mmCIF file of C-alpha atoms in Angstrom:
data_model
loop_
_atom_site.group_PDB
_atom_site.id
_atom_site.type_symbol
_atom_site.label_atom_id
_atom_site.label_comp_id
_atom_site.label_asym_id
_atom_site.label_seq_id
_atom_site.Cartn_x
_atom_site.Cartn_y
_atom_site.Cartn_z
ATOM 1 C CA UNK S 226 -13.208 25.652 -50.041
ATOM 2 C CA UNK S 227 -15.509 23.266 -48.122
ATOM 3 C CA UNK S 228 -13.818 20.256 -49.725
ATOM 4 C CA UNK S 229 -10.483 21.317 -48.214
ATOM 5 C CA UNK S 230 -11.774 22.732 -44.911
ATOM 6 C CA UNK S 231 -13.715 19.674 -43.649
ATOM 7 C CA UNK S 232 -10.893 17.148 -44.207
ATOM 8 C CA UNK S 233 -8.461 19.509 -42.448
ATOM 9 C CA UNK S 234 -10.804 19.848 -39.465
ATOM 10 C CA UNK S 235 -11.194 16.070 -39.262
ATOM 11 C CA UNK S 236 -7.431 15.482 -39.447
ATOM 12 C CA UNK S 237 -6.812 18.177 -36.820
ATOM 13 C CA UNK S 238 -9.431 16.652 -34.491
ATOM 14 C CA UNK S 239 -7.902 13.189 -34.877
ATOM 15 C CA UNK S 240 -4.453 14.541 -34.033
ATOM 16 C CA UNK S 241 -5.815 16.219 -30.890
ATOM 17 C CA UNK S 242 -7.747 13.142 -29.787
ATOM 18 C CA UNK S 243 -4.804 10.818 -30.318
ATOM 19 C CA UNK S 244 -2.446 13.096 -28.420
ATOM 20 C CA UNK S 245 -2.074 10.779 -25.429
ATOM 21 C CA UNK S 246 1.620 10.526 -24.756
ATOM 22 C CA UNK S 247 3.445 7.321 -23.893
ATOM 23 C CA UNK S 248 4.166 8.818 -20.463
ATOM 24 C CA UNK S 249 0.441 9.200 -19.793
ATOM 25 C CA UNK S 250 -0.175 5.598 -20.868
ATOM 26 C CA UNK S 251 2.539 4.311 -18.514
ATOM 27 C CA UNK S 252 1.745 6.647 -15.627
ATOM 28 C CA UNK S 253 0.602 3.951 -13.229
ATOM 29 C CA UNK S 254 0.930 0.920 -15.460
ATOM 30 C CA UNK S 255 2.919 -2.072 -14.333
ATOM 31 C CA UNK S 256 3.852 -2.821 -17.929
ATOM 32 C CA UNK S 257 7.594 -2.497 -18.380
ATOM 33 C CA UNK S 258 10.860 -3.720 -16.916
ATOM 34 C CA UNK S 259 11.497 -3.377 -13.192
ATOM 35 C CA UNK S 260 14.455 -4.000 -10.899
ATOM 36 C CA UNK S 261 14.207 -4.910 -7.228
ATOM 37 C CA UNK S 262 15.562 -2.082 -5.051
ATOM 38 C CA UNK S 263 14.971 -3.525 -1.593
ATOM 39 C CA UNK S 264 12.534 -5.442 0.594
ATOM 40 C CA UNK S 265 10.605 -4.399 3.693
ATOM 41 C CA UNK S 266 9.389 -6.399 6.655
ATOM 42 C CA UNK S 267 6.382 -5.081 8.553
ATOM 43 C CA UNK S 268 4.926 -5.286 12.038
ATOM 44 C CA UNK S 269 1.451 -3.842 12.640
ATOM 45 C CA UNK S 270 1.507 -2.475 9.060
ATOM 46 C CA UNK S 271 4.634 -0.442 9.855
ATOM 47 C CA UNK S 272 7.980 -0.996 8.143
ATOM 48 C CA UNK S 273 10.372 -2.347 10.777
ATOM 49 C CA UNK S 274 13.292 -3.396 8.592
ATOM 50 C CA UNK S 275 14.695 -2.702 5.137
ATOM 51 C CA UNK S 276 16.658 -5.452 3.449
ATOM 52 C CA UNK S 277 19.034 -4.039 0.859
ATOM 53 C CA UNK S 278 20.420 -6.072 -2.027
ATOM 54 C CA UNK S 279 23.894 -7.485 -1.478
ATOM 55 C CA UNK S 280 26.580 -6.706 -4.046
ATOM 56 C CA UNK S 281 25.815 -8.464 -7.302
ATOM 57 C CA UNK S 282 22.273 -9.535 -6.326
ATOM 58 C CA UNK S 283 19.854 -8.695 -9.090
ATOM 59 C CA UNK S 284 16.154 -9.400 -9.570
ATOM 60 C CA UNK S 285 14.301 -8.227 -12.664
ATOM 61 C CA UNK S 286 10.596 -8.457 -13.504
ATOM 62 C CA UNK S 287 9.086 -7.833 -16.924
ATOM 63 C CA UNK S 288 5.364 -7.243 -17.445
ATOM 64 C CA UNK S 289 3.855 -7.037 -20.914
ATOM 65 C CA UNK S 290 0.331 -7.599 -22.224
ATOM 66 C CA UNK S 291 -0.762 -9.904 -19.423
ATOM 67 C CA UNK S 292 2.493 -11.885 -19.217
ATOM 68 C CA UNK S 293 5.145 -11.757 -16.508
ATOM 69 C CA UNK S 294 8.721 -13.009 -16.509
ATOM 70 C CA UNK S 295 11.201 -12.667 -13.709
ATOM 71 C CA UNK S 296 14.734 -13.727 -12.936
ATOM 72 C CA UNK S 297 16.979 -13.510 -9.909
ATOM 73 C CA UNK S 298 20.761 -13.678 -9.775
ATOM 74 C CA UNK S 299 22.439 -14.312 -6.423
ATOM 75 C CA UNK S 300 26.229 -14.249 -6.814
ATOM 76 C CA UNK S 301 27.001 -16.663 -3.981
ATOM 77 C CA UNK S 302 24.216 -19.125 -4.821
ATOM 78 C CA UNK S 303 24.300 -21.722 -7.582
ATOM 79 C CA UNK S 304 20.509 -22.154 -7.489
ATOM 80 C CA UNK S 305 18.733 -20.696 -10.529
ATOM 81 C CA UNK S 306 15.596 -18.643 -9.963
ATOM 82 C CA UNK S 307 13.263 -17.605 -12.762
ATOM 83 C CA UNK S 308 9.594 -17.849 -13.600
ATOM 84 C CA UNK S 309 7.062 -17.169 -16.307
ATOM 85 C CA UNK S 310 3.304 -16.793 -16.285
ATOM 86 C CA UNK S 311 0.413 -14.412 -16.535
ATOM 87 C CA UNK S 312 -0.672 -11.499 -14.392
ATOM 88 C CA UNK S 313 -3.526 -9.133 -13.817
ATOM 89 C CA UNK S 314 -3.857 -5.964 -11.796
ATOM 90 C CA UNK S 315 -6.504 -3.752 -10.294
ATOM 91 C CA UNK S 316 -5.944 -0.346 -8.724
ATOM 92 C CA UNK S 317 -4.468 -1.920 -5.584
ATOM 93 C CA UNK S 318 -3.871 -5.609 -6.298
ATOM 94 C CA UNK S 319 -1.437 -7.701 -8.324
ATOM 95 C CA UNK S 320 -1.966 -11.367 -9.049
ATOM 96 C CA UNK S 321 0.631 -13.523 -10.775
ATOM 97 C CA UNK S 322 -0.136 -17.042 -11.985
ATOM 98 C CA UNK S 323 3.119 -18.821 -12.702
ATOM 99 C CA UNK S 324 3.144 -21.544 -15.338
ATOM 100 C CA UNK S 325 6.816 -22.401 -15.672
ATOM 101 C CA UNK S 326 10.083 -21.767 -13.883
ATOM 102 C CA UNK S 327 13.503 -22.975 -12.868
ATOM 103 C CA UNK S 328 13.754 -26.303 -11.036
ATOM 104 C CA UNK S 329 13.800 -24.499 -7.681
ATOM 105 C CA UNK S 330 10.746 -22.449 -8.666
ATOM 106 C CA UNK S 331 8.879 -25.461 -10.076
ATOM 107 C CA UNK S 332 8.975 -27.047 -6.593
ATOM 108 C CA UNK S 333 7.106 -23.984 -5.313
ATOM 109 C CA UNK S 334 4.776 -23.816 -8.339
ATOM 110 C CA UNK S 335 3.802 -27.458 -7.724
ATOM 111 C CA UNK S 336 2.232 -26.405 -4.417
ATOM 112 C CA UNK S 337 1.212 -22.820 -5.167
ATOM 113 C CA UNK S 338 0.728 -21.296 -8.618
ATOM 114 C CA UNK S 339 -1.122 -18.077 -7.830
ATOM 115 C CA UNK S 340 0.614 -15.299 -5.932
ATOM 116 C CA UNK S 341 -1.525 -12.375 -4.769
ATOM 117 C CA UNK S 342 -0.190 -9.072 -3.506
ATOM 118 C CA UNK S 343 -1.346 -5.650 -2.454
ATOM 119 C CA UNK S 344 -0.073 -3.268 -5.150
ATOM 120 C CA UNK S 345 1.220 0.241 -4.532
ATOM 121 C CA UNK S 346 2.367 1.853 -7.762
ATOM 122 C CA UNK S 347 3.361 5.145 -9.294
ATOM 123 C CA UNK S 348 5.054 5.958 -12.581
ATOM 124 C CA UNK S 349 8.562 4.755 -11.636
ATOM 125 C CA UNK S 350 8.142 2.537 -8.547
ATOM 126 C CA UNK S 351 5.945 -0.246 -7.323
ATOM 127 C CA UNK S 352 5.689 -2.441 -4.258
ATOM 128 C CA UNK S 353 4.153 -5.883 -4.158
ATOM 129 C CA UNK S 354 3.123 -6.399 -0.563
ATOM 130 C CA UNK S 355 2.359 -9.789 0.954
ATOM 131 C CA UNK S 356 -0.512 -9.574 3.412
ATOM 132 C CA UNK S 357 -1.718 -12.017 6.044
ATOM 133 C CA UNK S 358 -5.236 -13.430 6.450
ATOM 134 C CA UNK S 359 -6.281 -10.344 8.418
ATOM 135 C CA UNK S 360 -5.080 -7.914 5.743
ATOM 136 C CA UNK S 361 -1.922 -6.826 7.542
ATOM 137 C CA UNK S 362 1.248 -6.143 5.558
ATOM 138 C CA UNK S 363 4.041 -8.579 6.409
ATOM 139 C CA UNK S 364 6.626 -8.329 3.609
ATOM 140 C CA UNK S 365 7.184 -6.350 0.420
ATOM 141 C CA UNK S 366 9.425 -6.289 -2.611
ATOM 142 C CA UNK S 367 10.042 -2.749 -3.859
ATOM 143 C CA UNK S 368 10.900 -2.157 -7.510
ATOM 144 C CA UNK S 369 12.057 0.737 -9.668
ATOM 145 C CA UNK S 370 11.253 1.035 -13.365
ATOM 146 C CA UNK S 371 14.260 0.539 -15.624
ATOM 147 C CA UNK S 372 12.361 0.637 -18.945
#
């Protein structure tokens, strides 16, 4: 009886301990695929304007295991926008270090590779907020999770 009981207890305990669902793992994780919903401009840390996407405009970001990729499509613009690099997060900060991008992005990467943002995140939305030298919010991109 003991030879059957102890293995069953161990298996049952392992099942209980490994019961973390995928939803719990992704609760406030930036890992996944995100689409830009809109952008905010701020004055005195207060949203003063919302910039909605024009028809056909699409910006997607993908975060996975320390790597970030993003692309932007603007229907009335022939300029390509995409980038690739690494990222790290803390509870309230996002830092992206871009390594490669489209020709238009490479001109920016040549002068600035590291982009730091205040991060506000929940399970299905996140905002990357650009702050000034005094810590005031000035601009944000607001994303919704699509995967």
